[in-house]
mmCIF file of C-alpha atoms in Angstrom:
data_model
loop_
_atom_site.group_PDB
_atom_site.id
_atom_site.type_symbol
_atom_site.label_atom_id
_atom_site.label_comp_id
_atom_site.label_asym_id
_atom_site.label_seq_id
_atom_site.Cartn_x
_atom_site.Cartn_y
_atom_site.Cartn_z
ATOM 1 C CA UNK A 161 280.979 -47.770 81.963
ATOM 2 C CA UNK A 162 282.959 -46.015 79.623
ATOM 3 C CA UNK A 163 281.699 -44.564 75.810
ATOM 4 C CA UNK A 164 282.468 -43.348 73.260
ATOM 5 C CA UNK A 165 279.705 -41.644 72.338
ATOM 6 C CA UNK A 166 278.989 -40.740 68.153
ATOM 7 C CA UNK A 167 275.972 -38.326 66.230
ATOM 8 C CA UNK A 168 275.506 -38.816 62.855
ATOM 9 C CA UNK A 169 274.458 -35.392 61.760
ATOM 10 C CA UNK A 170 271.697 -34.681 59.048
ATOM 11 C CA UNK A 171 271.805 -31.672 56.770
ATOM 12 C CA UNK A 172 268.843 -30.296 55.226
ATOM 13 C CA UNK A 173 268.975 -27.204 52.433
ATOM 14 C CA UNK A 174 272.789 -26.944 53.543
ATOM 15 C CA UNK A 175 272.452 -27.060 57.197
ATOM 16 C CA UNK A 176 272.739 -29.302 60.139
ATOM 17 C CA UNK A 177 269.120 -30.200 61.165
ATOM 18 C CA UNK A 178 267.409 -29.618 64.198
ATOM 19 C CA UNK A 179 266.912 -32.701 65.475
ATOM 20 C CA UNK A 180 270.621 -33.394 64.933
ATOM 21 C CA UNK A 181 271.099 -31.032 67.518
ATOM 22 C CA UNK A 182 268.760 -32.173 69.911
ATOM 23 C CA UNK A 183 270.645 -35.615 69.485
ATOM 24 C CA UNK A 184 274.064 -34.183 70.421
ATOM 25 C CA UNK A 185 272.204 -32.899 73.787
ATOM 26 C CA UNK A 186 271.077 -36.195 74.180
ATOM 27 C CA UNK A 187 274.533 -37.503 73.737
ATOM 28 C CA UNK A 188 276.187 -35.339 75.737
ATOM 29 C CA UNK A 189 274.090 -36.887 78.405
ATOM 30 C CA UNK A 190 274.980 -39.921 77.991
ATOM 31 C CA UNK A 191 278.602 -39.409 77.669
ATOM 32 C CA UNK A 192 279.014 -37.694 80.313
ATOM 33 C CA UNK A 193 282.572 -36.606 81.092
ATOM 34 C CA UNK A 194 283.975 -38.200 77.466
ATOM 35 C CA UNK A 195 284.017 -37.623 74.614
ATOM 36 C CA UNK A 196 281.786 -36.987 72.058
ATOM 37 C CA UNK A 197 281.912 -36.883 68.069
ATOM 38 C CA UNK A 198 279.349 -35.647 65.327
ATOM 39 C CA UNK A 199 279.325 -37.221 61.951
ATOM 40 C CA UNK A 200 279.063 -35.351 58.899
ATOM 41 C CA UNK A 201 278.962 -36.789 55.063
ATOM 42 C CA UNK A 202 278.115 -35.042 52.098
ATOM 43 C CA UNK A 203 279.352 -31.745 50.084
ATOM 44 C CA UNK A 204 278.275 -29.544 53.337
ATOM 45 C CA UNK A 205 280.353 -31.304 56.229
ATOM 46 C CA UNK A 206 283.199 -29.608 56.285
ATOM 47 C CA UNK A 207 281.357 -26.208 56.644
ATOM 48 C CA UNK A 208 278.683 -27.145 59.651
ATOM 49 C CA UNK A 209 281.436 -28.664 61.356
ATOM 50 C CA UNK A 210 281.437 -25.717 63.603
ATOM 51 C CA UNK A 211 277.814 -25.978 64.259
ATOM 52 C CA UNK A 212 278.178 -29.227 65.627
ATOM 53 C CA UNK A 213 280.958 -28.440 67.772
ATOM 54 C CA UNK A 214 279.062 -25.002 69.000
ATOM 55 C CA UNK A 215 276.473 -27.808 69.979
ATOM 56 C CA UNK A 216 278.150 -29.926 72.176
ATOM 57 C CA UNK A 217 280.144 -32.120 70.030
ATOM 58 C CA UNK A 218 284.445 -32.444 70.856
ATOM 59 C CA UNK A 219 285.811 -33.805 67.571
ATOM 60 C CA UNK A 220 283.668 -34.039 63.995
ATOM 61 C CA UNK A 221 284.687 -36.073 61.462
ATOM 62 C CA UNK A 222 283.724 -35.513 57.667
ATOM 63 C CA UNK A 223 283.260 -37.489 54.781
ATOM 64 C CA UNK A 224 282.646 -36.555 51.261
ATOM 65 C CA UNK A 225 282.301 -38.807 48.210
ATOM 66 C CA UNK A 226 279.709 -38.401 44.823
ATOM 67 C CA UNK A 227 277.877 -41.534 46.340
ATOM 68 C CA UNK A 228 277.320 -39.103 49.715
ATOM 69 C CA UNK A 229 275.927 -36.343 47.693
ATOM 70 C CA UNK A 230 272.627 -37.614 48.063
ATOM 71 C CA UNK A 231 271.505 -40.236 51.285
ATOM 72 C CA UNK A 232 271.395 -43.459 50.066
ATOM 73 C CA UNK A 233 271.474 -46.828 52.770
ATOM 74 C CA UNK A 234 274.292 -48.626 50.701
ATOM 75 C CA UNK A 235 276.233 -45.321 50.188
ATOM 76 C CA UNK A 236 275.675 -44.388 54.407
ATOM 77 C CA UNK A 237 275.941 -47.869 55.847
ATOM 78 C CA UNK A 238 279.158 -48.240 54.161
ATOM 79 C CA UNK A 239 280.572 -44.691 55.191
ATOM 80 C CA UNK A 240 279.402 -45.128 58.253
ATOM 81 C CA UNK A 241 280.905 -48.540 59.107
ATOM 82 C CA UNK A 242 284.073 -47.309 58.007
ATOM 83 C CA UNK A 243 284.201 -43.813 60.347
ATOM 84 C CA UNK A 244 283.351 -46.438 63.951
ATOM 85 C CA UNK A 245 285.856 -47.803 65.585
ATOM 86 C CA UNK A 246 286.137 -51.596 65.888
ATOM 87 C CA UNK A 247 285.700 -53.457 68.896
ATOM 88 C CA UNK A 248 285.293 -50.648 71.048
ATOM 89 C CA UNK A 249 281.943 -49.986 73.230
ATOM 90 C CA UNK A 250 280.266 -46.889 71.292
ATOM 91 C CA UNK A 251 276.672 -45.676 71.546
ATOM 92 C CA UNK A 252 275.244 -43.843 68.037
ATOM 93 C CA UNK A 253 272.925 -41.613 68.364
ATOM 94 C CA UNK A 254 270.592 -40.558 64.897
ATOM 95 C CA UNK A 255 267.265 -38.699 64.645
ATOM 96 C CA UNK A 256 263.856 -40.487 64.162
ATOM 97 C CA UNK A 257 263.943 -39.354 60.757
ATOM 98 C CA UNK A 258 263.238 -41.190 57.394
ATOM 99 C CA UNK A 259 266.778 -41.261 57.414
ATOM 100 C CA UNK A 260 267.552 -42.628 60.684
ATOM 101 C CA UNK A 261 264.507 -45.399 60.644
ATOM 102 C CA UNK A 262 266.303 -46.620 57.016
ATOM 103 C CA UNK A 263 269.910 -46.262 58.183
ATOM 104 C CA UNK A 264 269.748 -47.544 61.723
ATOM 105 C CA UNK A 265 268.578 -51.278 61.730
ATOM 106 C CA UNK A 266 271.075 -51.833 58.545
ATOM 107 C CA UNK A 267 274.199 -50.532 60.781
ATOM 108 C CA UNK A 268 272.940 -51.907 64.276
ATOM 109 C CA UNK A 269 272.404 -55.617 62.385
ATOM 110 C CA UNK A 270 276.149 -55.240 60.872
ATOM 111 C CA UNK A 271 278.155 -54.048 63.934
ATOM 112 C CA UNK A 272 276.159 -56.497 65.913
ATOM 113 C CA UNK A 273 274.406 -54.265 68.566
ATOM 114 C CA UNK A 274 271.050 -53.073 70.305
ATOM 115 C CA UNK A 275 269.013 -50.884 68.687
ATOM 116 C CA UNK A 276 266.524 -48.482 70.999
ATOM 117 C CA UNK A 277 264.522 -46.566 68.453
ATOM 118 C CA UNK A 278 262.044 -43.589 68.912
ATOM 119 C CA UNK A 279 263.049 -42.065 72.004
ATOM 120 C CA UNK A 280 261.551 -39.202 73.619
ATOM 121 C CA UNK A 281 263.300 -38.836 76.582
ATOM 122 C CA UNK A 282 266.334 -40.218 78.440
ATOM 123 C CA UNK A 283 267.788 -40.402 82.151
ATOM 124 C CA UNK A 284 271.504 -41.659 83.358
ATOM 125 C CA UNK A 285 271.482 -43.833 86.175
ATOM 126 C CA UNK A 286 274.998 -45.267 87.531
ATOM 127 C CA UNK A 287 276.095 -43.995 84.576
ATOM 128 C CA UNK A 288 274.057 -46.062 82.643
ATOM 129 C CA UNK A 289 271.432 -44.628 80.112
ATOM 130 C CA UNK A 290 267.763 -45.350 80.376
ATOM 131 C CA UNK A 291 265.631 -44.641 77.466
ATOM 132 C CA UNK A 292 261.684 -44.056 77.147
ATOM 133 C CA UNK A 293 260.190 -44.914 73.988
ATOM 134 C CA UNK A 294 256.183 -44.439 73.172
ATOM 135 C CA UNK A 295 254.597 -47.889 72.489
ATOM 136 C CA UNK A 296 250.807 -48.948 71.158
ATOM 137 C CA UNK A 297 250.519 -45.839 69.128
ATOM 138 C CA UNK A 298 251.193 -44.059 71.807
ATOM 139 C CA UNK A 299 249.293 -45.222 74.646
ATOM 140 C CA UNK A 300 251.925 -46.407 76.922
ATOM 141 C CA UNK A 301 255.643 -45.819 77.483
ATOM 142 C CA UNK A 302 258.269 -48.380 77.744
ATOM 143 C CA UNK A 303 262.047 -47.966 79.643
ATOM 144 C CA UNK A 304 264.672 -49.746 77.901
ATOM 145 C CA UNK A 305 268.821 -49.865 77.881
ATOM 146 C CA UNK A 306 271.013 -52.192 76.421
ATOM 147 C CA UNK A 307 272.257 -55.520 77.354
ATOM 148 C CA UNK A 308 275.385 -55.326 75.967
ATOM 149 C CA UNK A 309 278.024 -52.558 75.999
ATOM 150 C CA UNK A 310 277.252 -50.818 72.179
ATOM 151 C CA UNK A 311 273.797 -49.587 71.175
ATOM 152 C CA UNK A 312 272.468 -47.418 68.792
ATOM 153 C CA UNK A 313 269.695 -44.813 69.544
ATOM 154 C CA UNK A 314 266.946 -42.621 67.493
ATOM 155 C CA UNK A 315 265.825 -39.802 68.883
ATOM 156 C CA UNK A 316 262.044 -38.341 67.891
ATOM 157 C CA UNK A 317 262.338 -34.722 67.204
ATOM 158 C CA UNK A 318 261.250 -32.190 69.709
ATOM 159 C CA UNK A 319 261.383 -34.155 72.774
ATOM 160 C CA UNK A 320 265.072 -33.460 73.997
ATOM 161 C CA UNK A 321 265.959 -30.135 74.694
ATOM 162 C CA UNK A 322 268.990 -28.726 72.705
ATOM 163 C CA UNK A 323 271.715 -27.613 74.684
ATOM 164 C CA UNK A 324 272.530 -23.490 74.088
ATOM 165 C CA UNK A 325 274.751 -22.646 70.974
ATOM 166 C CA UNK A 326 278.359 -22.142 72.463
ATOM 167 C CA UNK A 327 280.469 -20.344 70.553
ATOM 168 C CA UNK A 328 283.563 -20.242 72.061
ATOM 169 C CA UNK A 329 283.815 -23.899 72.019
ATOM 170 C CA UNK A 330 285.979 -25.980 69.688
ATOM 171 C CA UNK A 331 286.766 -29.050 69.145
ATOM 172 C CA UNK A 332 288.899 -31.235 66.695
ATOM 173 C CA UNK A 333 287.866 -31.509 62.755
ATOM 174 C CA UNK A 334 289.261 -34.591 61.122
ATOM 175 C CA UNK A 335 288.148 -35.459 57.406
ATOM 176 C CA UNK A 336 288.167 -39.130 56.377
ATOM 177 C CA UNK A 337 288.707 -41.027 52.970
ATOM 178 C CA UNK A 338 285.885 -43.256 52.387
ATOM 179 C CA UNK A 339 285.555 -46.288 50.070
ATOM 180 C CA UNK A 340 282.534 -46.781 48.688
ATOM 181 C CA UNK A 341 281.515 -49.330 45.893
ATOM 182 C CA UNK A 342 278.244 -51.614 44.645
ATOM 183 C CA UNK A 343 275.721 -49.096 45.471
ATOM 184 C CA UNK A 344 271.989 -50.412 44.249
ATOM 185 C CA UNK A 345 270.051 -47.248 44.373
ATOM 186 C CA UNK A 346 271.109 -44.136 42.847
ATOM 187 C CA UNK A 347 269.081 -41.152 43.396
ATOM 188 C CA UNK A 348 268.831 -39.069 39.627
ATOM 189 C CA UNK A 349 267.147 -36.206 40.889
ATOM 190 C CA UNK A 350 265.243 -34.871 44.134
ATOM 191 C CA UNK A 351 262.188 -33.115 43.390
ATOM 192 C CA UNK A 352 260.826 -30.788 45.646
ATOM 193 C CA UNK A 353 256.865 -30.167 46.452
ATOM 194 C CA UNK A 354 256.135 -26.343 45.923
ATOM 195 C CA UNK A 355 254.862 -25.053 49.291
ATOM 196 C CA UNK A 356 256.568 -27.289 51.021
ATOM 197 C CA UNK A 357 257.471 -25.031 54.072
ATOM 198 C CA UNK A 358 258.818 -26.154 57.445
ATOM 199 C CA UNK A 359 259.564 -29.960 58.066
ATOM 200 C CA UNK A 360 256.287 -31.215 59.990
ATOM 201 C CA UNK A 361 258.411 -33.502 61.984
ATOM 202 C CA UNK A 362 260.856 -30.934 63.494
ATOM 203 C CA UNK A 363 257.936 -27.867 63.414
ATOM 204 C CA UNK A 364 257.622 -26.084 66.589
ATOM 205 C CA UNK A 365 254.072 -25.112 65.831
ATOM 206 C CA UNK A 366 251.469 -26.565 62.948
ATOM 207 C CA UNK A 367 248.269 -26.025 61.863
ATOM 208 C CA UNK A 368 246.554 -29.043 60.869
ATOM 209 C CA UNK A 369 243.144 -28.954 58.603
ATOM 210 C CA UNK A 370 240.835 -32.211 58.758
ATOM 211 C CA UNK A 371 237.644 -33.001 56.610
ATOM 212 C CA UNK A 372 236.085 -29.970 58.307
ATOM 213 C CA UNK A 373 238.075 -27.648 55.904
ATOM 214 C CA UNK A 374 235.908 -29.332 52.944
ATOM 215 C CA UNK A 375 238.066 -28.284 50.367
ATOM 216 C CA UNK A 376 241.866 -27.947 48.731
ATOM 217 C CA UNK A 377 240.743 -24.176 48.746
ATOM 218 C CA UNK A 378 239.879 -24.746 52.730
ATOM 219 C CA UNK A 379 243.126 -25.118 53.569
ATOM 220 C CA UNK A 380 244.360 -21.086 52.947
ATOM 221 C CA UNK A 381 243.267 -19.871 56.194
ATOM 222 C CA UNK A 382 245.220 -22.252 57.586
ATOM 223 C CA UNK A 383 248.086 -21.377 55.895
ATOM 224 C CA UNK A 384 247.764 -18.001 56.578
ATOM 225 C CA UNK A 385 247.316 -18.861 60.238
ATOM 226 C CA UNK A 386 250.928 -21.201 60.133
ATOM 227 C CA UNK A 387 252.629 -18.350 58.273
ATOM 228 C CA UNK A 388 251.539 -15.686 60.966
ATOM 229 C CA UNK A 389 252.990 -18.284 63.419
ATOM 230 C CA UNK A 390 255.674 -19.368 61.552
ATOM 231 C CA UNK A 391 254.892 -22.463 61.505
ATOM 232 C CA UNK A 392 253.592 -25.579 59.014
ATOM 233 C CA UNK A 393 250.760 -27.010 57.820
ATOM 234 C CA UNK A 394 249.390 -30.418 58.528
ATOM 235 C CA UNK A 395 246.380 -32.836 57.997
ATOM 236 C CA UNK A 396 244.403 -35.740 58.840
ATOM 237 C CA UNK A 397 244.236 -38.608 56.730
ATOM 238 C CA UNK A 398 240.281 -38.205 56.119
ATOM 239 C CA UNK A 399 241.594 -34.470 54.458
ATOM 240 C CA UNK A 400 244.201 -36.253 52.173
ATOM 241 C CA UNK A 401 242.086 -39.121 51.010
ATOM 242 C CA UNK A 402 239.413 -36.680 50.287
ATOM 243 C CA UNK A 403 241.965 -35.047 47.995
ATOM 244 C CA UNK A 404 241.790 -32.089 49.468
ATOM 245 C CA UNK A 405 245.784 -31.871 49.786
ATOM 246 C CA UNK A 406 249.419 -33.879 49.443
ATOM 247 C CA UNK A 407 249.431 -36.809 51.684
ATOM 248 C CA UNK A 408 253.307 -35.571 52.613
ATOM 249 C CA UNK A 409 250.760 -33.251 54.999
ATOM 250 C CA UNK A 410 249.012 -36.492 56.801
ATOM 251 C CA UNK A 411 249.520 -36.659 60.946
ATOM 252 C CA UNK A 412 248.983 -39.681 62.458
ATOM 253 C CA UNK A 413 249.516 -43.564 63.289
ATOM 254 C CA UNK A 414 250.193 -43.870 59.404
ATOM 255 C CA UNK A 415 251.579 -40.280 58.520
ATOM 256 C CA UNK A 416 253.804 -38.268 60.540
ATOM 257 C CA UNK A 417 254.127 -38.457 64.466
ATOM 258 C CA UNK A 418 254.749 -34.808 65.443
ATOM 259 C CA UNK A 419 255.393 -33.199 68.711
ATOM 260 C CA UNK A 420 255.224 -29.542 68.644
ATOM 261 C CA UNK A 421 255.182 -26.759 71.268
ATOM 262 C CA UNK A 422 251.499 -26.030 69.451
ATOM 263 C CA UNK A 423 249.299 -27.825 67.918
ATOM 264 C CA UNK A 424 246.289 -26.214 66.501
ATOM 265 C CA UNK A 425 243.671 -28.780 65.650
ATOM 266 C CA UNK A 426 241.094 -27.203 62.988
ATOM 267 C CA UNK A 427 237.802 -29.403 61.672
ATOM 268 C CA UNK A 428 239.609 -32.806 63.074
ATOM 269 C CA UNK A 429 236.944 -35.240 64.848
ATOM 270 C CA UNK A 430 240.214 -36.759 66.415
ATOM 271 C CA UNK A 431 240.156 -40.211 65.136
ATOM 272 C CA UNK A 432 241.875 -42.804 67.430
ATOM 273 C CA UNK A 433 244.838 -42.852 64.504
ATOM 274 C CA UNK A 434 245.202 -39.019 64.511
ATOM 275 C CA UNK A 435 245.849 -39.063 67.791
ATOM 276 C CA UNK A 436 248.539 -41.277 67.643
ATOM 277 C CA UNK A 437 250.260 -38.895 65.888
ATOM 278 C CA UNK A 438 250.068 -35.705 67.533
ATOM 279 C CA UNK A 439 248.272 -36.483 71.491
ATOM 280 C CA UNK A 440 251.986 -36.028 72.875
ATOM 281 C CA UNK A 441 252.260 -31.957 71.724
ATOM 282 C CA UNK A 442 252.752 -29.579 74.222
ATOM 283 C CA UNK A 443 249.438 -27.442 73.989
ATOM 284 C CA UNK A 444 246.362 -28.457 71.627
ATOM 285 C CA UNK A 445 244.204 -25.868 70.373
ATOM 286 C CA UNK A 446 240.897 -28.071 68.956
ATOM 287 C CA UNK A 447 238.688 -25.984 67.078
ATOM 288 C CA UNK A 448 235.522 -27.623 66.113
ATOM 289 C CA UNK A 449 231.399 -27.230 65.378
ATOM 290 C CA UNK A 450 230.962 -30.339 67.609
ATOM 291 C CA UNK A 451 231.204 -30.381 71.317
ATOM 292 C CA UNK A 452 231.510 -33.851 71.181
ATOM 293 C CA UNK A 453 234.409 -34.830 68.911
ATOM 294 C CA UNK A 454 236.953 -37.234 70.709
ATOM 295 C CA UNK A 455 239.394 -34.474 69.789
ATOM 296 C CA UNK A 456 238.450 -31.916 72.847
ATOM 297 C CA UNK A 457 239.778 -34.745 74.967
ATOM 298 C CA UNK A 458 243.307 -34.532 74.680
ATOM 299 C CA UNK A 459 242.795 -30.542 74.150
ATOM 300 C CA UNK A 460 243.930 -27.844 76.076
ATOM 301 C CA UNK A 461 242.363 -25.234 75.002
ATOM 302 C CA UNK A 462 238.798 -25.925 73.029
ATOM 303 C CA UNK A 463 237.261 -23.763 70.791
ATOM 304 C CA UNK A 464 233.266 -24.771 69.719
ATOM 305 C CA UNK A 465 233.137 -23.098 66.031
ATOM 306 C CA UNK A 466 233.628 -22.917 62.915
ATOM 307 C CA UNK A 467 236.745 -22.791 61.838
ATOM 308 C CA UNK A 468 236.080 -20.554 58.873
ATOM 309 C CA UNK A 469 235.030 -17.951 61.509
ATOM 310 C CA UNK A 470 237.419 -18.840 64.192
ATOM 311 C CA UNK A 471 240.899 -19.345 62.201
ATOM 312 C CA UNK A 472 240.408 -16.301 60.468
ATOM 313 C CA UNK A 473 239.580 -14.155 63.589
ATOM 314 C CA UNK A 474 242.431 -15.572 65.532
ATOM 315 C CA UNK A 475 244.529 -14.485 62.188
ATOM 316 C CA UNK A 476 243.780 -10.467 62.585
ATOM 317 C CA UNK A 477 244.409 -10.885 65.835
ATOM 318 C CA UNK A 478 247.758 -11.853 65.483
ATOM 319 C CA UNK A 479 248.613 -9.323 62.650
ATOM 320 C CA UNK A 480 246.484 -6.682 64.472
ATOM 321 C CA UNK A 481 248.787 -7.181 67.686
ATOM 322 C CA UNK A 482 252.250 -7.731 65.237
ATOM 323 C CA UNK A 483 251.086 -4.430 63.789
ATOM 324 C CA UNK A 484 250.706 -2.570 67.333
ATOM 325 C CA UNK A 485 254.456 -3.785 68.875
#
């Protein structure tokens, strides 16, 4: 079956995020031999428009307006509603971002299609798309595709691969007039926390402290072990209710779900709801004084210490062998 197959793009500091990417690979899967078009709103469209063609898209279409400046669901729902085309059998692809999890029940409910969300992988059959979403926390995956000829998709972060930048591609740019009125929430001002690094959700590698850390002050040779790495910091929830830093930080079934390349696991037991959040990474590094803790059972690699020794050493290493090359 034929469709027409749309991205809605998210920008972050300026910049078309990662994920977004990873969800124009995934729609260029789907689509096939047609088309494909990336969505852009806000002050920045018009200038990652190339980005998102470089990435697979044919044709982006912008959108700018004061109420796009910042996201809110009245101010996207309505722009976006306005950029589909009626009556025609589309498939939307968004991230698994705060973003998308707001954004895509409001738009699915209104054009009156399926909604698949949390996808981590996908496969084409006929020419029909198959999706594979986690379910119970995790424990067990579930195929799904739609019934009806329009659906809308999220896509977790780090789980579809992004196809290579191409930059001798290009598409068509088309920027759109957008009505938008009665919007409930206004956002005054965004404030950002100091420190706050990489995005846990689209980090490649993190470094996540648990109560084993014992301290705010605990948490340094971690981040000196995520900037060596160049990666971000994370936590378990028993580290942010013990204060010991922002709950932004907290993995698991009621923080963050993360899927990174690495995962280094430092003074985390590996509580059933941790794991939920980060048992899907591609290598886990548990470092821990107990040979027991549930969390050397989903590791790959398990290191019996303590992780004020351990982090540390693996630390110079790093510099020591940056320092050599």
């Amino acid at each position: 079956m034929t469709h027409h197959v749309f991205v809605l793009g998210e920008m972050k500091d300026g910049t078309v995020r990662s994920v977004s990417i990873e969800a124009l690979a995934a729609a260029r899967k789907i689509a096939g031999n047609h088309p494909v078009t990336g969505i852009l709103f806000g002050e920045h469209a018009n200038e990652n428009s190339d980005i998102m063609i470089q990435h697979g898209a044919d044709e982006v279409i912008t959108a700018d307006h004061q109420a796009l400046r910042q996201y809110t669901t009245d101010g996207y729902s309505q722009a976006l509603l306005q950029v589909l085309p009626d009556n025609q059998p589309i498939v939307l692809v968004i991230g698994h971002t705060a973003i998308g999890k707001d954004l895509s029940p409001r738009v699915a409910a209104k054009i009156g299609m399926g909604l698949i969300t949390d996808i981590v992988s996908l496969e084409v059959v006929n020419g029909k798309p198959i999706f594979t979403r986690p379910i119970y926390a995790g424990k067990a995956f579930e195929k799904k595709t739609f019934k009806e000829t329009s659906g809308l998709v999220t896509i977790r972060p780090n789980n579809v691969e992004p196809l290579p930048k191409d930059q001798s591609r290009h598409g068509k740019k088309s920027h759109v007039q957008v009505n938008i009125k009665d919007i409930r929430t206004v956002v005054k001002d965004v404030m950002k926390k100091a420190g706050g690094g990489t995005d846990l959700s689209e980090a490649k590698i993190i470094v996540a402290g648990g109560r084993g850390v014992k301290s705010a002050e605990g948490f340094k040779p971690l981040e000196e072990l995520a900037d060596v790495l160049g990666g971000a910091v994370g936590a378990s929830r028993g580290a942010c209710d013990a204060g010991y830093c922002d709950y932004a930080l907290q993995i698991g079934q009621t923080g963050k779900v993360v899927t990174p390349d690495l995962y280094i696991a430092a003074g985390i037991s590996g509580a059933i709801q941790h794991l939920a959040g980060m048992s899907h990474s591609r290598v886990i590094v548990a470092i821990n004084k107990d040979p027991e803790a549930p969390i050397f059972d989903v590791a790959d690699y398990k290191i019996v210490g303590d992780l004020f020794d351990v982090v540390p050493h693996i630390t110079k290493h790093l510099k020591d062998d940056a320092s050599e090359s």
